[in-house]
Each structure stands twice: as structure tokens, then as C-alpha cells.
PDB file of C-alpha atoms in Angstrom:
ATOM      1  CA  UNK A  30       0.000   0.000   0.000  1.00  0.00           C
ATOM      2  CA  UNK A  31       2.848   2.379   0.846  1.00  0.00           C
ATOM      3  CA  UNK A  32       4.397   1.693  -2.593  1.00  0.00           C
ATOM      4  CA  UNK A  33       1.148   2.628  -4.368  1.00  0.00           C
ATOM      5  CA  UNK A  34       0.881   5.845  -2.339  1.00  0.00           C
ATOM      6  CA  UNK A  35       4.512   6.701  -3.142  1.00  0.00           C
ATOM      7  CA  UNK A  36       3.966   6.109  -6.883  1.00  0.00           C
ATOM      8  CA  UNK A  37       0.796   8.233  -6.875  1.00  0.00           C
ATOM      9  CA  UNK A  38       2.441  11.142  -5.051  1.00  0.00           C
ATOM     10  CA  UNK A  39       5.545  10.919  -7.268  1.00  0.00           C
ATOM     11  CA  UNK A  40       3.390  11.024 -10.441  1.00  0.00           C
ATOM     12  CA  UNK A  41       1.459  14.054  -9.167  1.00  0.00           C
ATOM     13  CA  UNK A  42       4.690  15.811  -8.198  1.00  0.00           C
ATOM     14  CA  UNK A  43       6.121  15.195 -11.710  1.00  0.00           C
ATOM     15  CA  UNK A  44       2.915  16.497 -13.346  1.00  0.00           C
ATOM     16  CA  UNK A  45       2.956  19.660 -11.234  1.00  0.00           C
ATOM     17  CA  UNK A  46       6.599  20.304 -12.169  1.00  0.00           C
ATOM     18  CA  UNK A  47       5.743  20.241 -15.876  1.00  0.00           C
ATOM     19  CA  UNK A  48       2.555  22.277 -15.378  1.00  0.00           C
ATOM     20  CA  UNK A  49       4.477  24.993 -13.547  1.00  0.00           C
ATOM     21  CA  UNK A  50       6.739  25.499 -16.590  1.00  0.00           C
ATOM     22  CA  UNK A  51       4.797  27.723 -18.995  1.00  0.00           C
ATOM     23  CA  UNK A  52       7.266  28.318 -21.872  1.00  0.00           C
ATOM     24  CA  UNK A  53       8.893  26.113 -24.473  1.00  0.00           C
ATOM     25  CA  UNK A  54      11.379  26.743 -27.278  1.00  0.00           C
ATOM     26  CA  UNK A  55      11.644  24.155 -30.088  1.00  0.00           C
ATOM     27  CA  UNK A  56      13.764  23.407 -33.137  1.00  0.00           C
ATOM     28  CA  UNK A  57      12.440  21.310 -36.050  1.00  0.00           C
ATOM     29  CA  UNK A  58      15.051  18.595 -36.624  1.00  0.00           C
ATOM     30  CA  UNK A  59      13.186  16.811 -39.461  1.00  0.00           C
ATOM     31  CA  UNK A  60      12.820  19.911 -41.653  1.00  0.00           C
ATOM     32  CA  UNK A  61      16.473  20.868 -41.177  1.00  0.00           C
ATOM     33  CA  UNK A  62      17.737  17.436 -42.215  1.00  0.00           C
ATOM     34  CA  UNK A  63      15.227  16.519 -44.941  1.00  0.00           C
ATOM     35  CA  UNK A  64      14.289  19.859 -46.506  1.00  0.00           C
ATOM     36  CA  UNK A  65      17.038  22.369 -45.676  1.00  0.00           C
ATOM     37  CA  UNK A  66      14.453  24.393 -43.748  1.00  0.00           C
ATOM     38  CA  UNK A  67      15.388  26.000 -40.438  1.00  0.00           C
ATOM     39  CA  UNK A  68      12.332  26.293 -38.225  1.00  0.00           C
ATOM     40  CA  UNK A  69      12.127  27.458 -34.595  1.00  0.00           C
ATOM     41  CA  UNK A  70       9.069  27.821 -32.364  1.00  0.00           C
ATOM     42  CA  UNK A  71       8.013  29.390 -29.096  1.00  0.00           C
ATOM     43  CA  UNK A  72       4.997  27.993 -27.226  1.00  0.00           C
ATOM     44  CA  UNK A  73       3.264  29.467 -24.159  1.00  0.00           C
ATOM     45  CA  UNK A  74       1.047  27.162 -22.081  1.00  0.00           C
ATOM     46  CA  UNK A  75      -2.069  28.994 -20.872  1.00  0.00           C
ATOM     47  CA  UNK A  76      -3.439  26.047 -18.868  1.00  0.00           C
ATOM     48  CA  UNK A  77      -3.464  22.243 -19.085  1.00  0.00           C
ATOM     49  CA  UNK A  78      -5.595  22.258 -22.263  1.00  0.00           C
ATOM     50  CA  UNK A  79      -4.597  25.319 -24.304  1.00  0.00           C
ATOM     51  CA  UNK A  80      -1.363  26.823 -25.558  1.00  0.00           C
ATOM     52  CA  UNK A  81      -0.478  29.538 -28.074  1.00  0.00           C
ATOM     53  CA  UNK A  82       2.705  30.204 -29.924  1.00  0.00           C
ATOM     54  CA  UNK A  83       4.557  31.404 -32.950  1.00  0.00           C
ATOM     55  CA  UNK A  84       6.981  29.652 -35.236  1.00  0.00           C
ATOM     56  CA  UNK A  85       9.130  30.883 -38.042  1.00  0.00           C
ATOM     57  CA  UNK A  86      11.246  29.325 -40.693  1.00  0.00           C
ATOM     58  CA  UNK A  87      13.537  30.062 -43.578  1.00  0.00           C
ATOM     59  CA  UNK A  88      14.306  27.662 -46.364  1.00  0.00           C
ATOM     60  CA  UNK A  89      17.700  27.338 -48.002  1.00  0.00           C
ATOM     61  CA  UNK A  90      17.695  23.983 -49.806  1.00  0.00           C
ATOM     62  CA  UNK A  91      20.033  23.694 -52.787  1.00  0.00           C
ATOM     63  CA  UNK A  92      17.852  20.918 -54.270  1.00  0.00           C
ATOM     64  CA  UNK A  93      14.781  23.169 -54.239  1.00  0.00           C
ATOM     65  CA  UNK A  94      16.763  26.043 -55.740  1.00  0.00           C
ATOM     66  CA  UNK A  95      17.996  23.741 -58.507  1.00  0.00           C
ATOM     67  CA  UNK A  96      14.447  22.504 -59.220  1.00  0.00           C
ATOM     68  CA  UNK A  97      13.185  26.103 -59.335  1.00  0.00           C
ATOM     69  CA  UNK A  98      15.897  27.476 -61.616  1.00  0.00           C
ATOM     70  CA  UNK A  99      15.782  24.416 -63.919  1.00  0.00           C
ATOM     71  CA  UNK A 100      12.035  24.850 -64.433  1.00  0.00           C
ATOM     72  CA  UNK A 101      10.757  21.845 -62.472  1.00  0.00           C
ATOM     73  CA  UNK A 102       9.003  24.000 -59.838  1.00  0.00           C
ATOM     74  CA  UNK A 103       7.186  27.296 -60.387  1.00  0.00           C
ATOM     75  CA  UNK A 104       7.589  28.568 -56.823  1.00  0.00           C
ATOM     76  CA  UNK A 105      10.485  28.647 -54.370  1.00  0.00           C
ATOM     77  CA  UNK A 106       9.290  29.121 -50.765  1.00  0.00           C
ATOM     78  CA  UNK A 107      11.749  31.224 -48.740  1.00  0.00           C
ATOM     79  CA  UNK A 108      10.109  32.053 -45.391  1.00  0.00           C
ATOM     80  CA  UNK A 109       7.042  31.542 -43.217  1.00  0.00           C
ATOM     81  CA  UNK A 110       5.739  32.874 -39.908  1.00  0.00           C
ATOM     82  CA  UNK A 111       3.042  30.818 -38.173  1.00  0.00           C
ATOM     83  CA  UNK A 112       1.029  31.942 -35.149  1.00  0.00           C
ATOM     84  CA  UNK A 113      -0.867  28.958 -33.702  1.00  0.00           C
ATOM     85  CA  UNK A 114      -3.237  27.794 -30.986  1.00  0.00           C
ATOM     86  CA  UNK A 115      -3.294  24.238 -29.629  1.00  0.00           C
ATOM     87  CA  UNK A 116      -5.740  22.141 -27.683  1.00  0.00           C
ATOM     88  CA  UNK A 117      -4.546  19.045 -25.788  1.00  0.00           C
ATOM     89  CA  UNK A 118      -6.732  15.998 -26.448  1.00  0.00           C
ATOM     90  CA  UNK A 119      -5.127  13.954 -23.655  1.00  0.00           C
ATOM     91  CA  UNK A 120      -5.028  15.022 -20.024  1.00  0.00           C
ATOM     92  CA  UNK A 121      -1.500  13.867 -19.099  1.00  0.00           C
ATOM     93  CA  UNK A 122       0.992  16.752 -19.022  1.00  0.00           C
ATOM     94  CA  UNK A 123       3.934  14.377 -19.755  1.00  0.00           C
ATOM     95  CA  UNK A 124       2.644  12.960 -23.051  1.00  0.00           C
ATOM     96  CA  UNK A 125      -0.421  13.952 -25.014  1.00  0.00           C
ATOM     97  CA  UNK A 126      -2.080  14.259 -28.396  1.00  0.00           C
ATOM     98  CA  UNK A 127      -3.116  17.701 -29.614  1.00  0.00           C
ATOM     99  CA  UNK A 128      -4.825  19.529 -32.454  1.00  0.00           C
ATOM    100  CA  UNK A 129      -3.546  22.822 -33.797  1.00  0.00           C
ATOM    101  CA  UNK A 130      -5.023  25.661 -35.845  1.00  0.00           C
ATOM    102  CA  UNK A 131      -2.561  28.038 -37.477  1.00  0.00           C
ATOM    103  CA  UNK A 132      -2.106  30.927 -39.867  1.00  0.00           C
ATOM    104  CA  UNK A 133       0.924  31.093 -42.139  1.00  0.00           C
ATOM    105  CA  UNK A 134       2.338  34.260 -43.641  1.00  0.00           C
ATOM    106  CA  UNK A 135       4.621  32.821 -46.300  1.00  0.00           C
ATOM    107  CA  UNK A 136       6.635  34.103 -49.198  1.00  0.00           C
ATOM    108  CA  UNK A 137       9.243  33.331 -51.773  1.00  0.00           C
ATOM    109  CA  UNK A 138       9.902  33.535 -55.484  1.00  0.00           C
ATOM    110  CA  UNK A 139       7.656  32.739 -58.430  1.00  0.00           C
ATOM    111  CA  UNK A 140       8.927  32.038 -61.941  1.00  0.00           C
ATOM    112  CA  UNK A 141       7.085  31.707 -65.239  1.00  0.00           C
ATOM    113  CA  UNK A 142       7.895  31.773 -68.927  1.00  0.00           C
ATOM    114  CA  UNK A 143       6.547  35.004 -70.454  1.00  0.00           C
ATOM    115  CA  UNK A 144       6.404  36.397 -74.009  1.00  0.00           C
ATOM    116  CA  UNK A 145       8.218  39.667 -74.651  1.00  0.00           C
ATOM    117  CA  UNK A 146       8.762  41.823 -77.751  1.00  0.00           C
ATOM    118  CA  UNK A 147      11.889  43.663 -78.812  1.00  0.00           C
ATOM    119  CA  UNK A 148      11.986  47.152 -80.439  1.00  0.00           C
ATOM    120  CA  UNK A 149      11.252  45.797 -83.918  1.00  0.00           C
ATOM    121  CA  UNK A 150       8.201  43.810 -82.761  1.00  0.00           C
ATOM    122  CA  UNK A 151       9.829  40.380 -82.780  1.00  0.00           C
ATOM    123  CA  UNK A 152       8.554  38.153 -80.015  1.00  0.00           C
ATOM    124  CA  UNK A 153      10.676  36.033 -77.733  1.00  0.00           C
ATOM    125  CA  UNK A 154      10.192  34.032 -74.555  1.00  0.00           C
ATOM    126  CA  UNK A 155      12.116  34.419 -71.347  1.00  0.00           C
ATOM    127  CA  UNK A 156      11.764  33.485 -67.702  1.00  0.00           C
ATOM    128  CA  UNK A 157      10.119  36.160 -65.549  1.00  0.00           C
ATOM    129  CA  UNK A 158      10.760  36.011 -61.805  1.00  0.00           C
ATOM    130  CA  UNK A 159       8.686  37.741 -59.106  1.00  0.00           C
ATOM    131  CA  UNK A 160       8.372  37.637 -55.344  1.00  0.00           C
ATOM    132  CA  UNK A 161       5.143  36.456 -53.721  1.00  0.00           C
ATOM    133  CA  UNK A 162       3.592  36.762 -50.269  1.00  0.00           C
ATOM    134  CA  UNK A 163       0.445  34.948 -49.146  1.00  0.00           C
ATOM    135  CA  UNK A 164      -1.600  34.000 -46.098  1.00  0.00           C
ATOM    136  CA  UNK A 165      -2.614  30.403 -45.403  1.00  0.00           C
ATOM    137  CA  UNK A 166      -4.966  28.940 -42.829  1.00  0.00           C
ATOM    138  CA  UNK A 167      -4.583  25.359 -41.709  1.00  0.00           C
ATOM    139  CA  UNK A 168      -4.670  22.666 -39.105  1.00  0.00           C
ATOM    140  CA  UNK A 169      -2.479  19.902 -37.739  1.00  0.00           C
ATOM    141  CA  UNK A 170      -2.494  16.920 -35.432  1.00  0.00           C
ATOM    142  CA  UNK A 171       0.419  16.002 -33.186  1.00  0.00           C
ATOM    143  CA  UNK A 172       1.860  14.086 -30.276  1.00  0.00           C
ATOM    144  CA  UNK A 173       4.181  15.460 -27.582  1.00  0.00           C
ATOM    145  CA  UNK A 174       6.323  13.566 -25.070  1.00  0.00           C
ATOM    146  CA  UNK A 175       8.416  15.056 -22.257  1.00  0.00           C
ATOM    147  CA  UNK A 176      11.608  13.533 -20.923  1.00  0.00           C
ATOM    148  CA  UNK A 177      12.768  14.564 -17.425  1.00  0.00           C
ATOM    149  CA  UNK A 178      10.010  17.211 -17.219  1.00  0.00           C
ATOM    150  CA  UNK A 179      11.879  19.653 -19.478  1.00  0.00           C
ATOM    151  CA  UNK A 180      12.923  18.124 -22.816  1.00  0.00           C
ATOM    152  CA  UNK A 181      10.102  17.766 -25.313  1.00  0.00           C
ATOM    153  CA  UNK A 182       9.842  15.613 -28.415  1.00  0.00           C
ATOM    154  CA  UNK A 183       6.972  16.497 -30.720  1.00  0.00           C
ATOM    155  CA  UNK A 184       5.659  15.015 -33.970  1.00  0.00           C
ATOM    156  CA  UNK A 185       3.355  17.258 -36.014  1.00  0.00           C
ATOM    157  CA  UNK A 186       1.485  16.560 -39.289  1.00  0.00           C
ATOM    158  CA  UNK A 187      -0.850  18.967 -41.064  1.00  0.00           C
ATOM    159  CA  UNK A 188      -1.326  21.392 -43.933  1.00  0.00           C
ATOM    160  CA  UNK A 189      -2.653  24.828 -44.767  1.00  0.00           C
ATOM    161  CA  UNK A 190      -4.172  26.425 -47.858  1.00  0.00           C
ATOM    162  CA  UNK A 191      -2.998  29.738 -49.249  1.00  0.00           C
ATOM    163  CA  UNK A 192      -5.878  32.159 -49.707  1.00  0.00           C
ATOM    164  CA  UNK A 193      -4.964  35.225 -51.755  1.00  0.00           C
ATOM    165  CA  UNK A 194      -2.062  34.915 -54.191  1.00  0.00           C
ATOM    166  CA  UNK A 195      -2.478  31.322 -55.391  1.00  0.00           C
ATOM    167  CA  UNK A 196      -1.599  32.114 -59.001  1.00  0.00           C
ATOM    168  CA  UNK A 197       1.991  32.605 -57.763  1.00  0.00           C
ATOM    169  CA  UNK A 198       2.211  30.973 -54.319  1.00  0.00           C
ATOM    170  CA  UNK A 199       1.921  27.230 -53.634  1.00  0.00           C
ATOM    171  CA  UNK A 200      -1.694  26.211 -53.113  1.00  0.00           C
ATOM    172  CA  UNK A 201      -0.914  23.951 -50.132  1.00  0.00           C
ATOM    173  CA  UNK A 202       1.554  24.693 -47.331  1.00  0.00           C
ATOM    174  CA  UNK A 203       2.827  21.519 -45.621  1.00  0.00           C
ATOM    175  CA  UNK A 204       3.032  21.697 -41.830  1.00  0.00           C
ATOM    176  CA  UNK A 205       5.134  18.680 -40.831  1.00  0.00           C
ATOM    177  CA  UNK A 206       7.835  18.493 -38.213  1.00  0.00           C
ATOM    178  CA  UNK A 207       9.753  16.553 -35.630  1.00  0.00           C
ATOM    179  CA  UNK A 208      10.573  19.137 -32.976  1.00  0.00           C
ATOM    180  CA  UNK A 209      13.009  18.908 -30.107  1.00  0.00           C
ATOM    181  CA  UNK A 210      12.322  21.446 -27.379  1.00  0.00           C
ATOM    182  CA  UNK A 211      13.176  22.753 -23.949  1.00  0.00           C
ATOM    183  CA  UNK A 212      10.405  23.675 -21.504  1.00  0.00           C
ATOM    184  CA  UNK A 213      11.093  26.247 -18.788  1.00  0.00           C
TER     185      UNK A 213
END
């Protein structure tokens, strides 16, 4: 009986330690390795169910640049800023599933082949490059696990849809990551 009481009090003590830490900073390891995208996040825990935060990323993948400049892709995403709100579906503060709603201000370069005319009226085709900026709205589903009440491991899968400049921006914004974080 004493062992059960000790385990119960130890579990509650561990949960209260995590709950007392309201801030977390995260780095997306998956995007850095797989996509050449550097993405950091800050999350503020409002209570046991809700949190809000902001994440930002820049992309600098040589493969994506090559695809863009060789004509295989029409857009080259460069940056995004994502404010988000999360709701925990599980009640354990040490590991839980969550849903997320987010906005994404994103931008980059757009390239298309356009027809031009010279001074004598002869037509020719050349690549025309422009910058784009758009706003996406989206959702995601994820799982978070804490190790030693301060190190977080988070898997996130979702997507958003750009709303305003879709003739130049990508129609769908992927929102996938494997984040490693520190909660304080």
C-alpha cells in the first residue's frame, strides 16, 4: 500500500513540475535534415488544455533552388511565420495528443515563362521572376512527449491552404515536423 501511495504522489509531483513550466522553445530537426528548412518555435502554455505560440522558418535547400531554376518547380518558398493555438486531447501533461489551428504568412519567389517583344516587334520568350507573399490557414495533429520534465519531443502533421495569391504561391503549405524542445 505504501508503494502505491509513493507512486501516486511521485506522479502528481512530476505532473505539477511540468505544469508549472509555462514556456517552451523548439527546433524542427526533421525539416532541417530533410528539406534544408530552419524552423524554430516558441509555445506558451495557458493552462493544461490550451497553448499559443509562434513559429518561423527560412528555407535554403540547394535541391529546391535547382528545381526552381531548372524549371521543375514554379515557386520557391523562402520564409514563413506561423502563429498557432493548440488544444490538448489527452489530459496527461507528460505525453499527449493535440490539435492545432494556425495561420501562415509565407513568401518566396515565383517564376514563369513570359512572351516579350523587342523594339522591332519580334517576339521572344524568357523566364520572368517575381516575389510572392500569401496567407494560409490550416490545421495539424500532433503528439508530444516530455523527458525529465523539461525536454520535449513532438511530432506534427498537417497542412494549410494559401488564400490570396495562389496564381503565384503554392496552393498547399505543408506543416510537418519533428521538434526537439526545452520547456522552462
